[in-house]
Coordinates of C-alpha atoms and ligand atoms in Angstrom, one line a residue:
X1 CA 193.5 38.6 6.3
X2 CA 193.3 42.4 5.9
X3 CA 194.9 44.6 3.2
X4 CA 196.4 47.0 5.7
X5 CA 198.5 46.1 8.8
X6 CA 200.4 48.1 11.4
X7 CA 203.4 45.9 10.9
X8 CA 204.4 43.4 8.2
X9 CA 207.2 41.0 9.0
X10 CA 209.0 39.5 6.0
X11 CA 210.2 36.0 6.9
X12 CA 209.3 33.8 9.8
X13 CA 212.7 32.8 11.1
X14 CA 213.3 33.2 14.9
X15 CA 214.0 36.9 14.5
X16 CA 210.8 37.6 12.7
X17 CA 208.7 35.5 15.0
X18 CA 210.1 37.0 18.2
X19 CA 209.7 40.6 17.0
X20 CA 206.1 39.8 16.0
X21 CA 205.4 38.1 19.4
X22 CA 206.8 41.1 21.4
X23 CA 205.0 43.7 19.2
X24 CA 201.7 41.8 19.1
X25 CA 201.5 42.3 22.9
X26 CA 201.4 46.1 22.2
X27 CA 198.1 45.5 20.4
X28 CA 199.7 46.0 16.9
X29 CA 198.0 44.3 14.0
X30 CA 200.7 42.1 12.6
X31 CA 201.1 40.0 9.4
X32 CA 204.1 37.6 9.0
X33 CA 204.7 36.6 5.4
X34 CA 206.8 33.5 4.7
X35 CA 207.9 32.0 1.4
X36 CA 207.9 28.4 2.7
X37 CA 204.8 26.4 3.7
X38 CA 205.8 26.5 7.3
X39 CA 207.4 28.9 9.8
X40 CA 210.8 28.8 11.5
X41 CA 213.5 29.4 8.9
X42 CA 216.5 27.5 10.0
X43 CA 214.7 26.6 13.2
X44 CA 212.8 23.8 11.6
X45 CA 212.3 20.1 11.7
X46 CA 211.2 17.4 9.3
X47 CA 209.8 13.9 9.7
X48 CA 210.9 10.7 8.0
X49 CA 208.8 7.7 9.1
X50 CA 208.9 8.0 12.9
X51 CA 212.1 10.0 13.1
X52 CA 212.0 13.7 13.7
X53 CA 215.1 15.7 12.5
X54 CA 216.0 19.1 14.0
X55 CA 217.8 21.0 11.2
X56 CA 219.8 23.5 13.0
X57 CA 219.8 23.8 16.8
X58 CA 222.5 22.0 18.8
X59 CA 222.9 24.2 21.9
X60 CA 221.4 27.4 23.2
X61 CA 223.0 29.7 25.8
X62 CA 221.3 32.0 28.4
X63 CA 218.5 29.5 29.2
X64 CA 218.7 29.3 33.0
X65 CA 216.0 31.2 34.9
X66 CA 216.8 34.9 34.9
X67 CA 219.2 34.7 32.0
X68 CA 218.7 36.4 28.6
X69 CA 217.1 33.6 26.5
X70 CA 214.8 32.6 29.4
X71 CA 213.8 36.2 30.0
X72 CA 213.1 36.8 26.3
X73 CA 210.8 33.7 26.0
X74 CA 209.1 34.9 29.2
X75 CA 208.5 38.3 27.6
X76 CA 207.1 36.5 24.5
X77 CA 204.7 34.6 26.9
X78 CA 206.0 31.2 25.7
X79 CA 208.3 30.2 28.6
X80 CA 205.6 27.8 30.0
X81 CA 205.5 26.0 26.7
X82 CA 209.3 25.4 26.5
X83 CA 211.3 22.9 28.6
X84 CA 215.1 23.4 28.5
X85 CA 217.2 20.4 29.0
X86 CA 221.0 20.3 29.8
X87 CA 223.0 17.5 28.2
X88 CA 225.2 15.8 30.8
X89 CA 228.4 17.3 29.3
X90 CA 228.6 20.6 27.5
X91 CA 230.4 18.7 24.7
X92 CA 232.9 16.1 23.9
X93 CA 236.0 17.1 22.0
X94 CA 238.2 14.6 20.1
X95 CA 241.7 15.5 18.9
X96 CA 244.5 13.1 17.8
X97 CA 245.9 13.0 21.3
X98 CA 242.8 13.9 23.5
X99 CA 239.3 12.8 24.1
X100 CA 237.8 15.3 26.5
X101 CA 234.3 15.7 28.0
X102 CA 233.8 19.3 28.9
X103 CA 231.8 19.8 32.2
X104 CA 228.6 21.8 32.2
X105 CA 228.5 25.0 34.2
X106 CA 231.8 24.4 35.9
X107 CA 234.5 26.7 34.5
X108 CA 236.7 26.0 37.6
X109 CA 236.7 22.2 36.8
X110 CA 237.4 22.9 33.1
X111 CA 240.3 25.3 34.1
X112 CA 241.8 22.6 36.4
X113 CA 241.3 19.9 33.7
X114 CA 243.3 21.9 31.2
X115 CA 245.9 22.9 33.8
X116 CA 246.5 19.2 34.6
X117 CA 246.9 18.4 30.9
X118 CA 249.1 21.5 30.2
X119 CA 250.8 22.3 33.5
X120 CA 253.2 24.8 32.0
X121 CA 250.2 26.9 30.8
X122 CA 248.3 26.8 34.0
X123 CA 248.8 30.5 34.7
X124 CA 248.1 31.6 31.1
X125 CA 244.8 29.7 31.1
X126 CA 243.7 31.4 34.3
X127 CA 244.6 34.9 32.9
X128 CA 242.9 34.2 29.6
X129 CA 239.7 32.8 31.1
X130 CA 239.5 35.8 33.5
X131 CA 239.7 38.2 30.6
X132 CA 237.1 36.2 28.7
X133 CA 234.8 36.4 31.7
X134 CA 235.3 40.2 31.9
X135 CA 234.4 40.5 28.2
X136 CA 231.1 38.7 28.9
X137 CA 230.4 41.3 31.7
X138 CA 231.3 44.3 29.6
X139 CA 229.2 43.1 26.7
X140 CA 226.3 42.6 29.0
X141 CA 226.7 46.1 30.5
X142 CA 226.8 47.4 26.9
X143 CA 223.5 45.6 26.2
X144 CA 221.8 47.0 29.3
X145 CA 223.2 50.5 29.5
X146 CA 225.1 51.1 26.2
X147 CA 228.3 51.6 28.3
X148 CA 231.4 51.4 26.2
X149 CA 234.6 50.4 28.1
X150 CA 238.2 50.3 26.8
X151 CA 238.2 46.5 27.0
X152 CA 235.1 46.3 24.8
X153 CA 236.6 48.6 22.2
X154 CA 239.9 46.7 22.2
X155 CA 238.3 43.3 21.7
X156 CA 235.8 44.6 19.2
X157 CA 238.7 45.6 16.9
X158 CA 241.0 42.7 17.4
X159 CA 240.8 39.0 16.5
X160 CA 240.5 36.2 19.0
X161 CA 243.9 34.7 18.0
X162 CA 245.7 37.9 19.1
X163 CA 244.2 37.5 22.5
X164 CA 244.8 33.8 22.7
X165 CA 248.5 34.2 21.6
X166 CA 249.1 36.8 24.4
X167 CA 248.5 34.1 27.1
X168 CA 248.9 30.6 25.5
X169 CA 251.9 29.2 23.6
X170 CA 250.9 25.6 23.1
X171 CA 249.2 25.0 19.8
X172 CA 247.3 21.9 21.0
X173 CA 245.9 23.8 24.0
X174 CA 244.9 26.7 21.8
X175 CA 242.9 24.4 19.5
X176 CA 241.2 22.7 22.5
X177 CA 240.2 26.0 24.1
X178 CA 239.0 27.3 20.7
X179 CA 236.8 24.3 19.9
X180 CA 233.6 26.3 19.8
X181 CA 235.0 28.3 16.8
X182 CA 232.8 26.0 14.8
X183 CA 229.7 27.6 16.3
X184 CA 230.9 31.0 15.0
X185 CA 232.0 29.8 11.6
X186 CA 235.5 31.4 11.5
X187 CA 238.9 30.5 12.9
X188 CA 240.4 32.6 15.7
X189 CA 242.7 34.4 13.3
X190 CA 239.6 35.9 11.5
X191 CA 237.0 36.0 14.2
X192 CA 236.5 39.1 16.4
X193 CA 237.6 38.4 19.9
X194 CA 234.3 39.6 21.4
X195 CA 232.3 37.3 19.2
X196 CA 234.1 34.3 20.5
X197 CA 234.4 35.3 24.2
X198 CA 230.8 36.2 24.9
X199 CA 229.1 32.9 23.9
X200 CA 232.1 30.9 25.1
X201 CA 231.8 32.2 28.7
X202 CA 228.0 31.9 28.6
X203 CA 228.2 28.3 27.6
X204 CA 231.1 27.4 29.9
X205 CA 229.8 29.2 33.0
X206 CA 226.0 29.2 32.6
X207 CA 225.5 26.0 30.6
X208 CA 224.5 24.8 27.1
X209 CA 220.9 23.8 26.7
X210 CA 218.6 22.1 24.2
X211 CA 214.8 22.1 24.0
X212 CA 213.0 18.9 25.2
X213 CA 211.1 18.4 21.9
X214 CA 213.6 20.1 19.6
X215 CA 213.8 23.7 18.4
X216 CA 210.5 23.6 16.5
X217 CA 208.8 23.6 19.9
X218 CA 209.9 27.3 20.2
X219 CA 208.5 28.1 16.8
X220 CA 205.1 26.4 17.5
X221 CA 204.8 28.3 20.8
X222 CA 205.6 31.7 19.1
X223 CA 203.2 31.1 16.3
X224 CA 200.4 30.1 18.7
X225 CA 201.1 33.3 20.8
X226 CA 201.1 35.6 17.8
X227 CA 197.8 34.0 16.5
X228 CA 196.2 34.4 20.0
X229 CA 197.1 38.1 19.8
X230 CA 195.2 38.2 16.4
X231 CA 198.4 38.2 14.3
X232 CA 198.1 36.8 10.8
X233 CA 200.4 34.5 8.8
X234 CA 200.7 34.1 5.1
X235 CA 202.7 31.0 3.9
X236 CA 204.0 30.1 0.4
X237 CA 204.3 33.8 -0.4
X238 CA 207.6 35.1 -1.6
X239 CA 207.9 38.8 -1.1
X240 CA 209.3 40.3 -4.3
X241 CA 209.1 44.1 -3.6
X242 CA 208.9 46.7 -1.0
X243 CA 207.4 49.8 -2.6
X244 CA 208.4 53.1 -1.1
X245 CA 206.9 56.6 -0.9
X246 CA 208.7 59.7 0.4
X247 CA 211.3 57.6 2.2
X248 CA 208.9 55.1 3.8
X249 CA 208.2 51.5 2.8
X250 CA 204.4 51.5 2.3
X251 CA 203.5 48.4 0.2
X252 CA 204.7 44.8 0.3
X253 CA 204.3 43.0 -3.0
X254 CA 204.2 39.2 -3.5
X255 CA 203.0 37.7 -6.7
X256 CA 200.1 39.8 -7.9
X257 CA 199.1 40.8 -4.3
X258 CA 200.0 43.8 -2.2
X259 CA 199.6 44.7 1.4
X260 CA 199.8 48.2 2.9
X261 CA 201.5 48.8 6.2
X262 CA 203.0 51.4 8.6
X263 CA 206.1 49.5 9.6
X264 CA 208.2 46.7 8.0
X265 CA 210.5 44.3 9.7
X266 CA 212.8 42.3 7.4
X267 CA 213.8 38.9 8.8
X268 CA 215.6 37.9 5.6
X269 CA 219.0 38.4 4.1
X270 CA 219.9 42.1 4.5
X271 CA 221.5 42.5 1.0
X272 CA 218.5 40.9 -0.6
X273 CA 216.2 43.2 1.2
X274 CA 218.2 46.2 0.0
X275 CA 219.1 45.2 -3.6
X276 CA 216.2 43.0 -4.6
X277 CA 213.2 44.1 -2.6
X278 CA 213.8 47.9 -2.5
X279 CA 216.5 48.7 -5.1
X280 CA 219.8 50.4 -4.5
X281 CA 218.6 53.8 -6.0
X282 CA 216.7 54.4 -2.8
X283 CA 219.9 54.5 -0.7
X284 CA 222.9 56.7 -0.5
X285 CA 226.0 55.7 -2.5
X286 CA 228.0 55.5 0.8
X287 CA 225.4 53.1 2.3
X288 CA 225.3 50.9 -0.8
X289 CA 229.1 50.7 -0.9
X290 CA 229.2 49.5 2.7
X291 CA 226.4 46.9 2.1
X292 CA 228.1 45.6 -1.0
X293 CA 231.1 44.7 1.2
X294 CA 229.1 42.4 3.5
X295 CA 230.4 38.9 3.2
X296 CA 228.1 36.0 3.9
X297 CA 229.2 33.4 6.5
X298 CA 230.2 29.9 5.7
X299 CA 227.5 27.3 5.0
X300 CA 227.3 23.6 6.0
X301 CA 226.9 20.0 4.8
X302 CA 224.6 18.0 7.0
X303 CA 223.6 14.3 7.3
X304 CA 220.4 13.3 9.1
X305 CA 220.4 9.7 10.3
X306 CA 217.7 7.5 11.8
X307 CA 219.4 4.5 13.4
X308 CA 217.9 1.1 14.2
X309 CA 219.5 1.1 17.6
X310 CA 219.2 3.0 20.9
X311 CA 222.4 4.9 21.4
X312 CA 221.3 6.1 24.8
X313 CA 222.1 2.6 26.1
X314 CA 225.7 2.5 24.8
X315 CA 226.6 6.2 24.7
X316 CA 224.5 7.7 27.6
X317 CA 226.8 10.6 28.2
X318 CA 227.2 11.9 24.7
X319 CA 225.3 14.5 22.8
X320 CA 227.5 17.0 21.0
X321 CA 230.8 15.4 19.8
X322 CA 233.4 17.5 17.9
X323 CA 235.9 15.5 15.8
X324 CA 239.2 17.1 14.8
X325 CA 242.1 15.6 12.8
X326 CA 244.7 18.3 13.8
X327 CA 245.4 21.4 15.8
X328 CA 245.9 24.0 13.1
X329 CA 242.5 25.7 13.0
X330 CA 243.4 27.9 9.9
X331 CA 244.0 24.7 8.0
X332 CA 240.8 23.1 9.4
X333 CA 238.8 26.2 8.2
X334 CA 240.4 25.9 4.7
X335 CA 239.4 22.2 4.7
X336 CA 235.8 23.2 5.5
X337 CA 235.8 25.9 2.8
X338 CA 237.1 23.4 0.3
X339 CA 234.7 20.6 1.4
X340 CA 237.7 18.4 2.1
X341 CA 235.6 15.9 4.1
X342 CA 238.6 13.6 4.7
X343 CA 240.3 16.0 7.0
X344 CA 237.8 18.8 7.9
X345 CA 236.5 18.9 11.5
X346 CA 232.9 17.8 11.9
X347 CA 230.3 17.4 14.6
X348 CA 228.3 14.3 15.5
X349 CA 225.1 15.1 17.5
X350 CA 223.2 12.3 19.2
X351 CA 219.9 14.3 19.2
X352 CA 217.8 11.5 20.6
X353 CA 220.0 11.3 23.7
X354 CA 218.4 14.6 24.8
X355 CA 215.2 14.8 22.7
X356 CA 213.5 11.5 23.6
X357 CA 210.7 12.4 21.2
X358 CA 213.0 12.4 18.1
X359 CA 213.1 8.6 17.6
X360 CA 210.8 5.7 18.3
X361 CA 211.7 3.4 21.2
X362 CA 214.8 1.4 20.6
X363 CA 216.0 3.8 17.8
X364 CA 218.1 6.9 17.6
X365 CA 218.5 10.2 15.6
X366 CA 222.0 11.4 14.8
X367 CA 223.1 14.4 12.8
X368 CA 226.6 14.9 11.3
X369 CA 227.6 18.4 10.3
X370 CA 230.7 19.8 8.6
X371 CA 231.0 23.6 8.0
X372 CA 231.2 23.8 4.2
X373 CA 232.1 26.4 1.5
X374 CA 229.3 27.2 -1.0
X375 CA 231.4 27.8 -4.1
X376 CA 232.2 24.1 -4.3
X377 CA 228.6 23.2 -5.0
X378 CA 227.5 25.6 -7.7
X379 CA 227.6 25.2 -11.5
X380 CA 227.7 21.4 -11.1
X381 CA 225.4 19.4 -13.3
X382 CA 222.6 17.5 -11.4
X383 CA 224.6 14.3 -11.8
X384 CA 227.9 15.8 -10.6
X385 CA 226.1 17.4 -7.7
X386 CA 224.4 14.2 -6.6
X387 CA 227.7 12.3 -7.0
X388 CA 229.6 14.8 -4.9
X389 CA 226.9 14.8 -2.2
X390 CA 227.0 11.0 -2.0
X391 CA 230.8 10.9 -1.8
X392 CA 231.1 13.6 0.9
X393 CA 228.3 11.9 3.0
X394 CA 230.1 8.5 2.7
X395 CA 233.4 9.9 3.8
X396 CA 231.9 11.7 6.8
X397 CA 229.9 8.6 7.8
X398 CA 233.0 6.5 7.6
X399 CA 234.8 8.9 9.9
X400 CA 231.8 9.2 12.3
X401 CA 231.6 5.3 12.3
X402 CA 235.1 5.2 13.8
X403 CA 233.7 7.1 16.8
X404 CA 230.2 5.5 16.9
X405 CA 230.3 2.2 14.8
X406 CA 226.4 2.0 14.9
X407 CA 226.3 4.9 12.5
X408 CA 227.7 2.7 9.7
X409 CA 226.1 -0.6 10.9
X410 CA 222.5 0.4 11.7
X411 CA 221.4 3.2 9.4
X412 CA 217.7 3.1 8.7
X413 CA 216.9 6.5 7.3
X414 CA 219.2 9.1 5.8
X415 CA 218.8 12.6 4.3
X416 CA 221.5 15.0 3.3
X417 CA 221.7 18.9 2.9
X418 CA 224.3 20.8 1.1
X419 CA 225.0 24.6 1.1
X420 CA 222.7 24.8 -1.9
X421 CA 219.8 23.2 0.1
X422 CA 220.3 25.8 2.9
X423 CA 220.3 28.6 0.3
X424 CA 217.2 27.3 -1.4
X425 CA 215.3 26.8 1.9
X426 CA 216.1 30.2 3.5
X427 CA 217.2 32.4 0.6
X428 CA 220.2 33.4 2.7
X429 CA 223.1 34.3 0.3
X430 CA 225.5 31.4 -0.4
X431 CA 223.6 29.2 2.1
X432 CA 225.1 31.3 4.9
X433 CA 224.2 29.6 8.2
X434 CA 225.4 32.4 10.4
X435 CA 224.2 35.6 8.5
X436 CA 227.3 37.7 7.7
X437 CA 230.8 36.6 8.4
X438 CA 232.0 38.1 11.7
X439 CA 235.5 39.1 10.8
X440 CA 237.2 42.1 12.4
X441 CA 236.7 44.1 9.1
X442 CA 232.9 43.6 9.0
X443 CA 232.1 46.6 11.1
X444 CA 228.8 46.7 12.9
X445 CA 227.6 50.0 11.3
X446 CA 227.3 48.3 7.9
X447 CA 224.9 45.8 9.4
X448 CA 222.1 47.9 10.7
X449 CA 218.9 47.3 12.6
X450 CA 217.5 50.2 10.6
X451 CA 218.5 52.5 7.8
X452 CA 217.9 56.3 7.5
X453 CA 216.7 56.2 3.9
X454 CA 213.7 54.0 4.6
X455 CA 212.5 55.3 7.9
X456 CA 210.0 52.6 8.8
X457 CA 212.2 49.6 7.9
X458 CA 213.9 47.5 10.6
X459 CA 216.1 44.3 10.5
X460 CA 215.7 41.5 13.0
X461 CA 217.8 38.5 11.9
X462 CA 221.2 37.0 11.8
X463 CA 222.1 39.8 9.4
X464 CA 221.5 42.6 11.8
X465 CA 224.3 44.2 13.8
X466 CA 224.0 41.9 16.9
X467 CA 225.1 38.8 14.9
X468 CA 224.0 35.3 14.4
X469 CA 223.0 32.3 16.5
X470 CA 219.6 32.2 18.1
X471 CA 220.6 34.3 21.1
X472 CA 222.1 37.1 19.0
X473 CA 219.0 37.1 16.8
X474 CA 216.9 37.4 19.9
X475 CA 218.9 40.5 20.7
X476 CA 218.2 42.0 17.3
X477 CA 214.5 41.3 17.6
X478 CA 214.5 42.9 21.1
X479 CA 216.3 46.0 19.7
X480 CA 213.8 46.3 16.9
X481 CA 210.9 45.9 19.4
X482 CA 212.3 48.7 21.5
X483 CA 212.8 51.0 18.6
X484 CA 209.3 50.4 17.2
X485 CA 207.6 50.7 20.6
X486 CA 209.3 54.1 21.1
X487 CA 207.6 55.3 18.0
X488 CA 204.3 54.0 19.3
X489 CA 204.9 55.8 22.7
X490 CA 205.7 59.0 20.7
X491 CA 202.3 58.8 18.8
X492 CA 200.4 58.3 22.1
Ligands
FAD1 C1 223.0 23.7 10.6 C2 222.9 24.8 11.5 C3 223.2 24.7 12.9 C4 223.0 25.7 13.7 N1 223.3 25.5 15.1 C5 223.0 26.5 16.0 C6 223.1 26.3 17.4 O1 223.4 25.2 17.8 N2 222.8 27.3 18.2 C7 222.4 28.5 17.8 O2 222.1 29.4 18.6 N3 222.3 28.8 16.4 C8 222.6 27.8 15.5 N4 222.4 28.0 14.2 C9 222.1 29.4 13.7 C10 220.7 29.8 13.9 O3 219.9 28.7 13.5 C11 220.4 31.0 13.0 O4 221.3 32.1 13.3 C12 219.0 31.6 13.2 O5 218.0 30.5 13.2 C13 218.7 32.5 12.1 O6 217.4 33.1 12.3 P1 216.9 34.3 11.4 O7 215.8 34.9 12.3 O8 218.0 35.2 11.0 O9 216.1 33.7 10.1 P2 216.3 32.5 9.1 O10 216.3 31.3 9.9 O11 217.4 32.8 8.1 O12 214.9 32.6 8.4 C14 214.5 33.5 7.4 C15 213.2 33.2 6.9 O13 212.8 34.2 5.9 C16 212.1 33.5 4.8 N5 212.3 34.2 3.6 C17 213.5 34.5 2.9 N6 213.2 35.3 1.9 C18 211.9 35.6 1.9 C19 211.0 36.3 1.0 N7 211.5 37.1 0.0 N8 209.7 36.4 1.3 C20 209.2 35.7 2.4 N9 209.9 34.9 3.2 C21 211.3 34.9 2.9 C22 212.9 32.1 4.8 O14 212.1 31.1 4.1 C23 213.1 31.8 6.2 O15 211.9 31.2 6.8 C24 222.6 27.0 13.3 C25 222.3 27.1 11.9 C26 222.4 26.0 11.0 C27 221.9 26.2 9.6

């Protein structure tokens, strides 16, 4: 390790690793500093006996050859190390009156399936899906050429519910079409239309993918590439300060140590970077006011299960299963915020049906996730916290056992995470699993990839303006790479 680097990346989540991988190819001397003993942030796995549990990734979009995620991993020189697999169905969606398996890469079949179930809405479904596909195109053209169209502006400033209501009346159909709201962490009434439509179309039309050996495969490949390019890593080092001189961040302090650098990339919670690492006095009052308004996204409650039975024999078609008790998504969201496990929607993922390496022969790995408010878990005594954790897990396992009885009958290993666990592990405020909350009011300019006051500081993470989810974080890392490589070109 040296005491001066061209670039220091704070945090080794996917945004930090991808920016480091891209920039290391420019010959930059890079150091990644991570507070945990291992890299990856939310993209992590843990082992329990012979079971391997993937903590976050369920599905990835843009993975077919020539699409965005594929291209980014190619540019990071890791594409040969990653094998993308497509579950048979995109997902299964269970409602009180429906049990639907959604086809992969076949929007036409999905449109027909919904039209047959809701014949009176056939025309509305077609018009809605056409608009959602056009939104995907205009966002892509914004990414490639920064072209802003009237449709882009309109759907940036309106919520998804307004768009849905224009074309669909049936409340059941609206809930079925909006199932993927859970991946965005907000109900259609609060979520920006654009943030729903872009990933929705990408998943529906271009497919949902998983990684053969789980998401940590991506992390391992990135770390190995960065090391091959002579990049360094420091683990178990919690960055406490960024010290500035004349509007530039120059020294990164952790414990009693300091590292000098020319450029800094923050991969961690934006508000913590500003308020805790730098200090609000270094920014304009207007910027500070905007940043104080940033709301963290919802968090999650997650159960990791190793089962003594091979579910691929009995449920060969299932991977991602959404379970809903009703059609009122605003109510469902409130149930999640209140940790009302008896009626909140949740997701069962049969990980080992796609990742054959996750469980030993004859066994399975399953995760159960409920979006969960953070407030519910704080200021509880240790005993109360453990009691609550146990009760919520039992309720969700009972409910999941109604769909897959083996979940109750054959548990062998079990681990549970709450919003507090997620916060402790990543330092993301309120255990936010999707960075900031993507409501219409959370305007992009308050979530920058850079800030004028500290000229050599960049943000590549779920807190940057592109948004959360692996693909959006890749976009933020790419943006930061382009900005930094321009400064390199200018020096040459
Ligand atoms: C349960 C769950 C399910 C998800 N499912 C999906 C999915 O199916 N598809 C999808 O695309 N996305 C999914 N996501 C979202 C996705 O995982 C995240 O958006 C993405 O991984 C965030 O990456 P990031 O680069 O912002 O960094 P993070 O993962 O937040 O990592 C930040 C890193 O910085 C480190 N750090 C923090 N503070 C400091 C400090 N002071 N000093 C040093 N290091 C520090 C942390 O330890 C951490 O390693 C899911 C997330 C969760 C939690």
